[in-house]
Amino acid sequence: MHTITALVFDDFETLDLFGPVEMFGSLPEHYRIQFASMVGGVIHSKHGVAMQTTATAALAYETNIVLVPGGFGTRQLVYDLSFLQTLTILADQADWVLSVCTGSALLAKSGVLDGNQATSNKLAWQWVVSQSNQVDWVKQARWVVDGKFYTSSGVSAGMDMALGFIADRHGVDTAHQVAQHTEFRWQKNSHIDDFYRP
């Protein structure tokens, strides 16, 4: 059983989180999900979805996989040293680190992506890449895998990435079963990026 710790914050992008959660949640025999924030309590997404979280210092289970959504909340967090330090600790201890959209900006700013390839949301591309020149940014990609890091493009790309991660761990057939269960048209080739504009 792998424990996914979703590290959330106010004004996160709703689908960045709940898209991958839907995919991983379809395999409860393999994944359990805990929702964390810096101090715990209720966190609100960009769209006003309220969710209960546990403080990062009081998590019930050790983190195997970190999931970092993006959204407008990331714009302030790149300056929050306490958050970045907590993210670094979680990322260093985890077996895998997954980000969606501008979540990769937080990973980049914390330094954990140094020397790695990564991608992010095309609509926020210039802002994201400005967070670190130590990352090998890949603009044309649905998602990018480099070592233990999986970074995905904008919003819905997180679901493609999650299925890609599932395929890597449990086989393509299992990923297809999840896609079928959720009636999701999975873009299983991470290099095909319909939203790339040169």
Coordinates of N, CA, C and O in Angstrom, one line a residue:
M1 N 0.8 -1.2 0.0 CA 0.0 0.0 0.0 C 0.9 1.2 0.0 O 1.7 1.4 0.9
H2 N 0.7 2.1 -1.0 CA 1.4 3.4 -1.1 C 0.5 4.5 -0.6 O -0.6 4.6 -0.9
T3 N 1.1 5.4 0.3 CA 0.4 6.5 0.8 C 0.7 7.8 0.0 O 1.9 8.1 -0.2
I4 N -0.3 8.4 -0.6 CA -0.1 9.6 -1.4 C -0.5 10.8 -0.4 O -1.5 10.8 0.2
T5 N 0.5 11.7 -0.3 CA 0.2 12.9 0.5 C 0.0 14.0 -0.5 O 0.9 14.4 -1.2
A6 N -1.2 14.5 -0.6 CA -1.6 15.7 -1.4 C -1.3 16.9 -0.6 O -2.0 17.1 0.4
L7 N -0.4 17.7 -1.0 CA 0.0 19.0 -0.3 C -0.8 20.1 -0.9 O -0.5 20.6 -2.0
V8 N -1.8 20.6 -0.2 CA -2.7 21.6 -0.8 C -2.6 22.9 0.0 O -2.0 23.0 1.0
F9 N -3.2 23.9 -0.6 CA -3.1 25.3 -0.2 C -4.3 26.1 -0.7 O -4.9 25.6 -1.7
D10 N -4.6 27.2 -0.1 CA -5.7 28.0 -0.6 C -5.5 28.4 -2.1 O -4.4 28.7 -2.5
D11 N -6.6 28.4 -2.8 CA -6.6 28.8 -4.3 C -5.8 27.8 -5.1 O -5.3 28.1 -6.2
F12 N -5.8 26.5 -4.7 CA -5.3 25.5 -5.6 C -6.3 25.2 -6.7 O -7.5 25.5 -6.6
E13 N -5.9 24.8 -7.9 CA -6.7 24.5 -9.0 C -7.5 23.1 -8.7 O -6.8 22.1 -8.5
T14 N -8.8 23.2 -8.7 CA -9.6 22.0 -8.3 C -9.3 20.7 -9.0 O -9.0 19.7 -8.4
L15 N -9.3 20.8 -10.3 CA -9.0 19.5 -11.1 C -7.6 19.0 -11.0 O -7.4 17.8 -11.1
D16 N -6.7 20.0 -10.7 CA -5.3 19.5 -10.5 C -5.2 18.5 -9.5 O -4.4 17.5 -9.5
L17 N -6.0 18.6 -8.4 CA -6.0 17.7 -7.3 C -7.0 16.5 -7.5 O -6.6 15.4 -7.5
F18 N -8.2 16.9 -7.8 CA -9.2 15.8 -7.8 C -9.2 15.0 -9.0 O -9.7 13.8 -9.0
G19 N -8.6 15.4 -10.1 CA -8.4 14.6 -11.3 C -7.5 13.4 -11.0 O -8.0 12.2 -11.1
P20 N -6.3 13.6 -10.5 CA -5.4 12.5 -10.1 C -6.0 11.7 -9.0 O -5.9 10.5 -9.0
V21 N -6.6 12.3 -8.0 CA -7.2 11.6 -6.9 C -8.3 10.6 -7.4 O -8.4 9.5 -6.9
E22 N -9.1 11.0 -8.4 CA -10.0 10.1 -9.0 C -9.3 8.8 -9.5 O -9.8 7.7 -9.4
M23 N -8.2 9.0 -10.2 CA -7.5 7.9 -10.8 C -6.9 7.0 -9.8 O -7.1 5.8 -9.8
F24 N -6.2 7.6 -8.9 CA -5.5 6.8 -7.8 C -6.6 6.2 -6.9 O -6.4 5.0 -6.4
G25 N -7.6 6.9 -6.6 CA -8.7 6.4 -5.8 C -9.4 5.2 -6.4 O -10.1 4.5 -5.6
S26 N -9.3 5.0 -7.7 CA -9.9 3.8 -8.3 C -9.1 2.5 -8.0 O -9.6 1.4 -8.3
L27 N -8.0 2.7 -7.3 CA -7.2 1.5 -7.0 C -6.9 1.5 -5.5 O -5.7 1.6 -5.0
P28 N -7.9 1.4 -4.7 CA -7.8 1.5 -3.2 C -6.9 0.4 -2.6 O -6.4 0.5 -1.5
E29 N -6.7 -0.7 -3.3 CA -5.9 -1.8 -2.9 C -4.4 -1.4 -3.0 O -3.5 -2.0 -2.3
H30 N -4.1 -0.4 -3.7 CA -2.7 0.1 -3.9 C -2.4 1.4 -3.3 O -1.3 1.7 -2.9
Y31 N -3.4 2.3 -3.2 CA -3.2 3.7 -2.8 C -4.2 4.1 -1.8 O -5.4 3.9 -1.9
R32 N -3.6 4.8 -0.8 CA -4.5 5.6 0.1 C -4.0 7.0 0.1 O -2.8 7.3 -0.2
I33 N -4.9 8.0 0.3 CA -4.6 9.4 0.0 C -4.9 10.2 1.3 O -5.9 10.0 1.9
Q34 N -3.9 11.0 1.7 CA -4.1 11.9 2.8 C -3.9 13.3 2.3 O -3.0 13.6 1.5
F35 N -4.7 14.2 2.8 CA -4.7 15.6 2.4 C -4.1 16.4 3.4 O -4.5 16.5 4.6
A36 N -3.0 17.1 3.0 CA -2.2 17.8 4.0 C -2.1 19.3 3.6 O -2.2 19.7 2.5
S37 N -1.9 20.2 4.6 CA -1.6 21.6 4.4 C -0.7 22.0 5.6 O -0.4 21.2 6.5
M38 N -0.2 23.2 5.5 CA 0.8 23.6 6.5 C 0.4 23.5 7.9 O 1.1 23.0 8.8
V39 N -0.8 24.0 8.2 CA -1.3 24.0 9.6 C -2.6 23.2 9.7 O -3.1 23.1 10.8
G40 N -3.0 22.5 8.7 CA -4.3 21.7 8.8 C -5.5 22.6 8.7 O -5.4 23.8 8.5
G41 N -6.7 22.0 8.9 CA -7.9 22.7 8.9 C -8.5 22.8 7.4 O -8.1 22.0 6.6
V42 N -9.4 23.7 7.2 CA -10.1 23.8 6.0 C -9.3 24.6 5.0 O -8.9 25.7 5.3
I43 N -9.2 24.0 3.8 CA -8.5 24.7 2.7 C -9.5 24.9 1.5 O -10.4 24.0 1.3
H44 N -9.5 26.0 0.8 CA -10.4 26.2 -0.3 C -9.7 26.2 -1.6 O -8.7 26.9 -1.8
S45 N -10.3 25.5 -2.6 CA -9.8 25.6 -3.9 C -10.1 26.9 -4.6 O -10.9 27.7 -4.0
K46 N -9.6 27.1 -5.8 CA -9.9 28.4 -6.5 C -11.4 28.5 -6.8 O -11.9 29.6 -6.8
H47 N -12.1 27.4 -6.9 CA -13.5 27.4 -7.2 C -14.4 27.3 -5.9 O -15.6 27.1 -6.0
G48 N -13.8 27.5 -4.7 CA -14.6 27.5 -3.5 C -14.8 26.2 -2.9 O -15.6 26.1 -1.9
V49 N -14.2 25.1 -3.4 CA -14.4 23.8 -2.8 C -13.7 23.8 -1.5 O -12.4 24.0 -1.4
A50 N -14.4 23.5 -0.4 CA -13.8 23.4 1.0 C -13.4 22.0 1.3 O -14.2 21.1 1.1
M51 N -12.2 21.8 1.8 CA -11.8 20.4 2.2 C -11.0 20.4 3.5 O -10.3 21.4 3.8
Q52 N -11.2 19.4 4.2 CA -10.5 19.3 5.5 C -9.1 18.7 5.3 O -9.0 17.7 4.5
T53 N -8.1 19.3 5.9 CA -6.7 18.8 5.8 C -6.1 18.5 7.1 O -6.6 19.0 8.1
T54 N -5.0 17.8 7.1 CA -4.2 17.5 8.3 C -2.9 18.3 8.2 O -2.4 18.4 7.1
A55 N -2.5 18.8 9.3 CA -1.2 19.5 9.3 C -0.1 18.6 8.9 O -0.1 17.4 9.2
T56 N 0.9 19.1 8.1 CA 2.0 18.3 7.6 C 2.8 17.6 8.8 O 3.3 16.5 8.6
A57 N 2.8 18.3 9.9 CA 3.5 17.7 11.1 C 2.7 16.6 11.8 O 3.3 16.0 12.7
A58 N 1.5 16.4 11.4 CA 0.6 15.4 12.1 C 0.0 14.4 11.2 O -1.0 13.8 11.5
L59 N 0.7 14.1 10.2 CA 0.1 13.1 9.2 C 0.1 11.7 9.8 O 1.0 11.3 10.5
A60 N -0.9 11.0 9.5 CA -1.1 9.6 10.1 C -0.1 8.6 9.5 O 0.3 7.7 10.2
Y61 N 0.2 8.8 8.2 CA 1.0 7.8 7.5 C 2.3 8.4 6.9 O 2.2 9.6 6.5
E62 N 3.3 7.6 6.8 CA 4.5 8.1 6.1 C 4.2 8.3 4.6 O 3.5 7.5 4.0
T63 N 4.8 9.3 4.1 CA 4.5 9.6 2.7 C 5.4 8.8 1.7 O 6.6 8.8 1.8
N64 N 4.7 8.1 0.8 CA 5.5 7.4 -0.3 C 5.5 8.3 -1.6 O 6.4 8.2 -2.3
I65 N 4.3 9.0 -1.8 CA 4.2 9.7 -3.0 C 3.6 11.1 -2.6 O 2.7 11.2 -1.9
V66 N 4.3 12.2 -3.1 CA 3.8 13.5 -2.9 C 3.1 14.0 -4.1 O 3.6 13.8 -5.3
L67 N 1.9 14.6 -4.0 CA 1.2 15.1 -5.1 C 1.0 16.6 -4.8 O 0.4 17.0 -3.8
V68 N 1.5 17.4 -5.8 CA 1.4 18.9 -5.6 C 0.6 19.5 -6.8 O 1.0 19.5 -7.9
P69 N -0.6 20.0 -6.5 CA -1.4 20.7 -7.5 C -0.8 22.1 -7.8 O 0.1 22.6 -7.1
G70 N -1.4 22.7 -8.8 CA -1.0 24.1 -9.1 C -2.2 25.0 -8.8 O -3.1 24.6 -8.0
G71 N -2.2 26.1 -9.4 CA -3.3 27.1 -9.2 C -2.7 28.5 -8.8 O -1.5 28.6 -8.6
F72 N -3.6 29.4 -8.7 CA -3.2 30.8 -8.4 C -2.5 30.9 -7.0 O -1.7 31.8 -6.8
G73 N -2.8 30.0 -6.1 CA -2.1 30.0 -4.8 C -0.6 29.8 -4.9 O 0.1 30.2 -3.9
T74 N -0.1 29.2 -6.0 CA 1.3 29.0 -6.1 C 2.1 30.4 -6.2 O 3.2 30.4 -5.9
R75 N 1.4 31.4 -6.7 CA 2.0 32.7 -6.9 C 2.6 33.3 -5.7 O 3.7 33.9 -5.7
Q76 N 1.9 33.1 -4.5 CA 2.5 33.6 -3.3 C 3.4 32.6 -2.6 O 4.4 33.0 -1.9
L77 N 3.1 31.3 -2.8 CA 3.9 30.3 -2.1 C 5.4 30.2 -2.5 O 6.2 29.7 -1.8
V78 N 5.7 30.7 -3.7 CA 7.1 30.7 -4.2 C 7.9 31.6 -3.3 O 9.2 31.5 -3.3
Y79 N 7.3 32.4 -2.5 CA 8.0 33.3 -1.6 C 7.9 32.9 -0.1 O 8.4 33.5 0.8
D80 N 7.2 31.8 0.1 CA 7.0 31.3 1.4 C 8.0 30.2 1.8 O 7.9 29.0 1.5
L81 N 9.1 30.7 2.5 CA 10.2 29.8 2.8 C 9.8 28.6 3.7 O 10.3 27.5 3.5
S82 N 8.9 28.8 4.6 CA 8.4 27.7 5.4 C 7.7 26.6 4.6 O 8.0 25.4 4.8
F83 N 6.9 27.0 3.7 CA 6.2 26.1 2.8 C 7.2 25.3 1.9 O 7.2 24.1 1.8
L84 N 8.2 26.1 1.3 CA 9.1 25.5 0.5 C 10.0 24.5 1.2 O 10.4 23.4 0.7
Q85 N 10.3 24.8 2.5 CA 11.1 23.9 3.3 C 10.4 22.6 3.6 O 10.9 21.5 3.5
T86 N 9.1 22.7 3.9 CA 8.2 21.6 4.2 C 8.1 20.7 2.9 O 8.2 19.5 3.0
L87 N 7.9 21.4 1.8 CA 7.8 20.6 0.5 C 9.1 19.9 0.2 O 9.1 18.7 -0.2
T88 N 10.3 20.5 0.5 CA 11.5 19.9 0.3 C 11.7 18.6 1.1 O 12.1 17.6 0.6
I89 N 11.3 18.7 2.4 CA 11.4 17.6 3.3 C 10.5 16.4 2.8 O 11.0 15.3 2.7
L90 N 9.3 16.7 2.4 CA 8.4 15.7 1.9 C 8.9 15.1 0.7 O 8.9 13.8 0.5
A91 N 9.4 15.9 -0.2 CA 9.9 15.4 -1.5 C 11.1 14.5 -1.3 O 11.3 13.5 -2.0
D92 N 12.0 14.9 -0.4 CA 13.3 14.2 -0.2 C 12.9 12.8 0.4 O 13.6 11.8 0.1
Q93 N 11.9 12.7 1.2 CA 11.6 11.5 1.9 C 10.7 10.5 1.1 O 10.7 9.3 1.3
A94 N 10.1 11.1 0.0 CA 9.1 10.3 -0.8 C 9.9 9.5 -1.8 O 11.0 9.8 -2.3
D95 N 9.2 8.4 -2.2 CA 9.7 7.6 -3.3 C 9.5 8.2 -4.7 O 10.2 8.1 -5.6
W96 N 8.3 8.9 -4.8 CA 7.9 9.6 -6.0 C 7.3 11.0 -5.7 O 6.7 11.1 -4.6
V97 N 7.5 11.9 -6.6 CA 6.9 13.3 -6.4 C 6.2 13.6 -7.7 O 6.8 13.6 -8.8
L98 N 4.9 13.9 -7.6 CA 4.1 14.2 -8.8 C 3.6 15.7 -8.7 O 3.1 16.1 -7.6
S99 N 3.6 16.4 -9.8 CA 3.1 17.8 -9.8 C 2.2 18.0 -11.0 O 2.3 17.3 -12.0
V100 N 1.2 18.8 -10.8 CA 0.3 19.2 -11.9 C 0.3 20.7 -12.1 O 0.4 21.4 -11.1
C101 N 0.4 21.1 -13.4 CA 0.3 22.5 -13.7 C 1.4 23.3 -13.0 O 2.5 22.8 -13.0
T102 N 1.1 24.4 -12.4 CA 2.1 25.2 -11.8 C 2.6 24.7 -10.5 O 3.5 25.3 -9.8
G103 N 2.2 23.5 -10.1 CA 2.8 22.8 -8.9 C 4.3 22.6 -9.1 O 5.1 22.6 -8.2
S104 N 4.7 22.5 -10.4 CA 6.2 22.3 -10.7 C 7.0 23.6 -10.4 O 8.2 23.5 -10.1
A105 N 6.3 24.7 -10.4 CA 7.0 26.0 -10.0 C 7.4 25.9 -8.5 O 8.5 26.4 -8.2
L106 N 6.6 25.3 -7.7 CA 6.9 25.2 -6.3 C 8.1 24.2 -6.1 O 9.0 24.4 -5.3
L107 N 8.0 23.1 -6.8 CA 9.1 22.1 -6.8 C 10.4 22.8 -7.3 O 11.5 22.6 -6.7
A108 N 10.3 23.6 -8.3 CA 11.5 24.2 -8.9 C 12.1 25.2 -7.9 O 13.3 25.3 -7.7
K109 N 11.2 26.0 -7.3 CA 11.7 27.1 -6.4 C 12.3 26.5 -5.2 O 13.3 27.0 -4.6
S110 N 11.8 25.3 -4.7 CA 12.4 24.6 -3.6 C 13.8 24.0 -3.8 O 14.5 23.7 -2.9
G111 N 14.1 23.8 -5.1 CA 15.4 23.3 -5.5 C 15.4 21.8 -5.7 O 16.4 21.3 -6.2
V112 N 14.3 21.1 -5.5 CA 14.3 19.7 -5.6 C 14.4 19.2 -7.0 O 14.7 18.0 -7.3
L113 N 14.0 20.1 -8.0 CA 14.1 19.7 -9.4 C 15.4 20.0 -10.0 O 15.6 19.8 -11.2
D114 N 16.3 20.6 -9.3 CA 17.6 20.9 -9.9 C 18.2 19.8 -10.6 O 18.4 18.7 -10.1
G115 N 18.6 20.0 -11.9 CA 19.2 19.0 -12.7 C 18.3 18.0 -13.4 O 18.7 17.1 -14.1
N116 N 17.0 18.2 -13.2 CA 16.0 17.3 -13.7 C 15.2 18.0 -14.8 O 15.1 19.2 -14.9
Q117 N 14.6 17.2 -15.7 CA 13.7 17.6 -16.7 C 12.3 17.8 -16.0 O 12.0 17.0 -15.1
A118 N 11.5 18.8 -16.5 CA 10.2 19.0 -16.0 C 9.4 19.8 -16.9 O 9.9 20.5 -17.8
T119 N 8.1 19.8 -16.7 CA 7.2 20.6 -17.6 C 6.2 21.3 -16.7 O 6.2 21.1 -15.5
S120 N 5.3 22.1 -17.3 CA 4.3 22.8 -16.5 C 3.2 23.4 -17.5 O 3.2 23.1 -18.7
N121 N 2.3 24.2 -17.0 CA 1.2 24.8 -17.7 C 1.7 25.7 -18.8 O 2.5 26.7 -18.4
K122 N 1.3 25.6 -20.0 CA 1.8 26.5 -21.1 C 1.3 27.9 -20.9 O 2.0 28.8 -21.3
L123 N 0.2 28.1 -20.3 CA -0.4 29.5 -20.1 C 0.4 30.2 -19.0 O 0.3 31.5 -19.0
A124 N 1.1 29.5 -18.2 CA 1.9 30.2 -17.1 C 3.4 29.9 -17.3 O 4.2 30.1 -16.4
W125 N 3.8 29.5 -18.5 CA 5.1 29.0 -18.8 C 6.2 30.0 -18.4 O 7.2 29.6 -17.6
Q126 N 6.2 31.2 -18.8 CA 7.3 32.1 -18.5 C 7.4 32.4 -17.0 O 8.6 32.4 -16.5
W127 N 6.3 32.4 -16.3 CA 6.4 32.6 -14.9 C 7.0 31.4 -14.2 O 7.9 31.5 -13.3
V128 N 6.6 30.2 -14.6 CA 7.1 29.0 -14.0 C 8.6 28.8 -14.2 O 9.3 28.6 -13.3
V129 N 9.0 29.0 -15.5 CA 10.5 28.7 -15.8 C 11.3 29.8 -15.1 O 12.5 29.6 -14.8
S130 N 10.7 31.0 -14.8 CA 11.5 32.0 -14.1 C 11.8 31.7 -12.7 O 12.7 32.3 -12.0
Q131 N 11.2 30.6 -12.1 CA 11.4 30.2 -10.7 C 12.8 29.5 -10.6 O 13.3 29.4 -9.4
S132 N 13.3 29.0 -11.7 CA 14.6 28.3 -11.5 C 15.2 28.1 -12.9 O 14.6 27.6 -13.8
N133 N 16.5 28.4 -13.0 CA 17.2 28.1 -14.2 C 18.1 26.9 -14.1 O 19.0 26.6 -14.9
Q134 N 17.8 26.1 -13.0 CA 18.6 24.9 -12.8 C 17.8 23.7 -13.2 O 18.2 22.5 -13.1
V135 N 16.6 23.9 -13.8 CA 15.7 22.8 -14.3 C 15.8 22.8 -15.8 O 15.8 23.8 -16.4
D136 N 15.8 21.6 -16.3 CA 15.7 21.4 -17.8 C 14.3 21.4 -18.2 O 13.6 20.4 -18.2
W137 N 13.7 22.6 -18.5 CA 12.3 22.7 -18.8 C 12.0 22.2 -20.2 O 12.6 22.5 -21.2
V138 N 10.9 21.3 -20.2 CA 10.5 20.7 -21.5 C 9.1 21.3 -21.8 O 8.1 20.9 -21.2
K139 N 9.0 22.2 -22.8 CA 7.7 22.8 -23.1 C 6.7 21.9 -23.8 O 5.5 21.9 -23.5
Q140 N 7.2 21.1 -24.7 CA 6.3 20.3 -25.5 C 6.2 18.9 -24.9 O 7.0 18.0 -25.2
A141 N 5.3 18.7 -24.0 CA 5.1 17.4 -23.3 C 3.8 17.5 -22.5 O 3.4 18.5 -22.0
R142 N 3.1 16.4 -22.5 CA 1.9 16.2 -21.7 C 2.3 16.0 -20.3 O 1.7 16.6 -19.4
W143 N 3.3 15.2 -20.1 CA 3.9 15.1 -18.8 C 5.3 14.6 -19.0 O 5.7 14.1 -20.1
V144 N 6.2 14.8 -18.0 CA 7.6 14.4 -18.1 C 8.0 13.6 -16.9 O 7.6 13.9 -15.8
V145 N 8.7 12.5 -17.1 CA 9.2 11.7 -16.1 C 10.8 11.8 -16.0 O 11.4 11.6 -17.1
D146 N 11.3 12.1 -14.9 CA 12.7 12.1 -14.7 C 13.0 11.6 -13.3 O 12.8 12.3 -12.3
G147 N 13.5 10.4 -13.3 CA 13.8 9.7 -12.0 C 12.5 9.6 -11.2 O 11.5 9.0 -11.7
K148 N 12.5 10.1 -10.0 CA 11.2 9.9 -9.2 C 10.2 11.1 -9.4 O 9.2 11.1 -8.7
F149 N 10.6 12.0 -10.3 CA 9.7 13.1 -10.5 C 8.8 13.0 -11.7 O 9.3 12.7 -12.8
Y150 N 7.5 13.2 -11.6 CA 6.6 13.2 -12.6 C 5.9 14.6 -12.6 O 5.3 15.0 -11.6
T151 N 6.1 15.4 -13.7 CA 5.5 16.7 -13.7 C 4.6 16.8 -14.9 O 5.0 16.3 -16.0
S152 N 3.5 17.4 -14.8 CA 2.5 17.4 -15.9 C 2.2 18.9 -16.3 O 2.4 19.8 -15.6
S153 N 1.6 19.0 -17.5 CA 1.3 20.3 -18.1 C 0.0 20.8 -17.4 O -0.2 20.6 -16.2
G154 N -0.9 21.5 -18.1 CA -2.0 22.2 -17.5 C -3.2 21.4 -17.1 O -3.6 20.5 -17.8
V155 N -3.6 21.5 -15.9 CA -4.9 21.1 -15.3 C -5.2 19.6 -15.6 O -4.9 18.7 -14.9
S156 N -5.9 19.4 -16.8 CA -6.4 18.0 -17.1 C -5.2 17.1 -17.3 O -5.4 15.8 -17.3
A157 N -4.0 17.6 -17.6 CA -2.9 16.7 -17.9 C -2.5 15.9 -16.7 O -1.9 14.9 -16.8
G158 N -2.9 16.4 -15.5 CA -2.6 15.6 -14.3 C -3.3 14.2 -14.3 O -2.7 13.3 -13.7
M159 N -4.4 14.1 -15.0 CA -5.1 12.8 -15.1 C -4.3 11.9 -16.0 O -4.2 10.7 -15.7
D160 N -3.8 12.4 -17.1 CA -3.0 11.6 -18.0 C -1.7 11.2 -17.3 O -1.3 10.0 -17.4
M161 N -1.1 12.1 -16.5 CA 0.1 11.7 -15.8 C -0.2 10.6 -14.8 O 0.6 9.7 -14.6
A162 N -1.3 10.8 -14.0 CA -1.6 9.8 -13.0 C -1.8 8.4 -13.6 O -1.3 7.4 -13.1
L163 N -2.5 8.4 -14.8 CA -2.6 7.1 -15.5 C -1.3 6.6 -16.0 O -1.0 5.4 -16.0
G164 N -0.4 7.5 -16.4 CA 0.9 7.1 -16.8 C 1.7 6.5 -15.7 O 2.4 5.5 -15.8
F165 N 1.6 7.1 -14.5 CA 2.2 6.6 -13.3 C 1.7 5.2 -12.9 O 2.5 4.3 -12.6
I166 N 0.4 5.1 -13.0 CA -0.2 3.8 -12.7 C 0.3 2.7 -13.7 O 0.6 1.6 -13.4
A167 N 0.4 3.1 -15.0 CA 0.9 2.2 -16.0 C 2.3 1.8 -15.7 O 2.7 0.6 -15.9
D168 N 3.1 2.7 -15.3 CA 4.5 2.4 -15.0 C 4.6 1.5 -13.8 O 5.5 0.6 -13.7
R169 N 3.7 1.6 -12.8 CA 3.8 0.7 -11.6 C 3.0 -0.6 -11.7 O 3.5 -1.6 -11.2
H170 N 1.9 -0.6 -12.4 CA 1.0 -1.7 -12.4 C 0.7 -2.3 -13.8 O -0.1 -3.2 -13.9
G171 N 1.2 -1.7 -14.9 CA 1.0 -2.1 -16.2 C -0.1 -1.3 -16.9 O -1.0 -0.7 -16.3
V172 N 0.1 -1.3 -18.3 CA -0.8 -0.5 -19.1 C -2.3 -1.0 -19.0 O -3.2 -0.2 -19.0
D173 N -2.5 -2.3 -18.9 CA -3.8 -2.8 -18.8 C -4.6 -2.2 -17.6 O -5.8 -1.9 -17.7
T174 N -3.9 -2.1 -16.5 CA -4.5 -1.6 -15.3 C -4.9 -0.1 -15.5 O -6.0 0.3 -15.1
A175 N -4.0 0.6 -16.1 CA -4.3 2.0 -16.4 C -5.5 2.2 -17.3 O -6.3 3.0 -17.1
H176 N -5.5 1.3 -18.3 CA -6.7 1.3 -19.2 C -8.0 1.0 -18.5 O -9.0 1.6 -18.8
Q177 N -7.9 0.1 -17.6 CA -9.1 -0.3 -16.8 C -9.6 0.9 -16.0 O -10.8 1.2 -15.9
V178 N -8.7 1.7 -15.4 CA -9.0 2.9 -14.6 C -9.6 3.9 -15.6 O -10.7 4.5 -15.3
A179 N -9.0 4.1 -16.7 CA -9.5 5.1 -17.7 C -10.9 4.7 -18.2 O -11.8 5.5 -18.3
Q180 N -11.1 3.4 -18.4 CA -12.5 2.9 -18.8 C -13.5 3.1 -17.7 O -14.6 3.5 -17.9
H181 N -13.1 2.8 -16.4 CA -14.0 3.0 -15.3 C -14.4 4.5 -15.1 O -15.6 4.7 -14.8
T182 N -13.5 5.4 -15.4 CA -13.8 6.8 -15.2 C -14.3 7.5 -16.5 O -14.6 8.7 -16.5
E183 N -14.4 6.6 -17.6 CA -14.8 7.1 -18.9 C -14.0 8.3 -19.3 O -14.4 9.4 -19.7
F184 N -12.7 8.1 -19.2 CA -11.7 9.2 -19.5 C -10.9 8.7 -20.7 O -10.4 7.6 -20.8
R185 N -10.7 9.6 -21.7 CA -9.9 9.3 -22.9 C -8.5 9.6 -22.6 O -8.0 10.8 -22.7
W186 N -7.7 8.6 -22.2 CA -6.4 8.8 -21.8 C -5.4 9.0 -22.9 O -5.4 8.3 -23.9
Q187 N -4.6 10.1 -22.8 CA -3.6 10.4 -23.8 C -2.3 9.7 -23.2 O -1.6 10.2 -22.4
K188 N -2.1 8.4 -23.7 CA -1.1 7.6 -23.0 C 0.3 7.9 -23.5 O 1.3 7.3 -23.0
N189 N 0.5 8.7 -24.6 CA 1.8 9.1 -25.0 C 2.2 10.4 -24.5 O 1.6 11.4 -24.8
S190 N 3.1 10.4 -23.5 CA 3.4 11.7 -22.8 C 4.0 12.8 -23.8 O 4.1 13.9 -23.4
H191 N 4.5 12.3 -24.9 CA 5.1 13.3 -25.9 C 4.2 14.0 -26.8 O 4.5 14.9 -27.4
I192 N 2.9 13.5 -26.8 CA 1.9 14.1 -27.7 C 1.2 15.2 -26.9 O 0.5 14.9 -25.9
D193 N 1.4 16.4 -27.3 CA 0.9 17.6 -26.5 C 0.1 18.4 -27.4 O 0.6 19.3 -28.2
D194 N -1.2 18.2 -27.4 CA -2.1 19.0 -28.3 C -2.2 20.5 -28.0 O -2.7 21.3 -28.8
F195 N -1.6 20.9 -26.8 CA -1.7 22.3 -26.4 C -0.4 23.0 -26.5 O -0.4 24.2 -26.1
Y196 N 0.6 22.4 -27.1 CA 1.8 23.1 -27.3 C 1.7 24.1 -28.5 O 1.2 23.7 -29.5
R197 N 2.2 25.2 -28.2 CA 2.3 26.2 -29.3 C 3.8 26.8 -29.3 O 4.2 27.3 -28.3
P198 N 4.5 26.6 -30.5 CA 5.9 27.0 -30.5 C 6.0 28.5 -30.3 O 5.1 29.3 -30.5

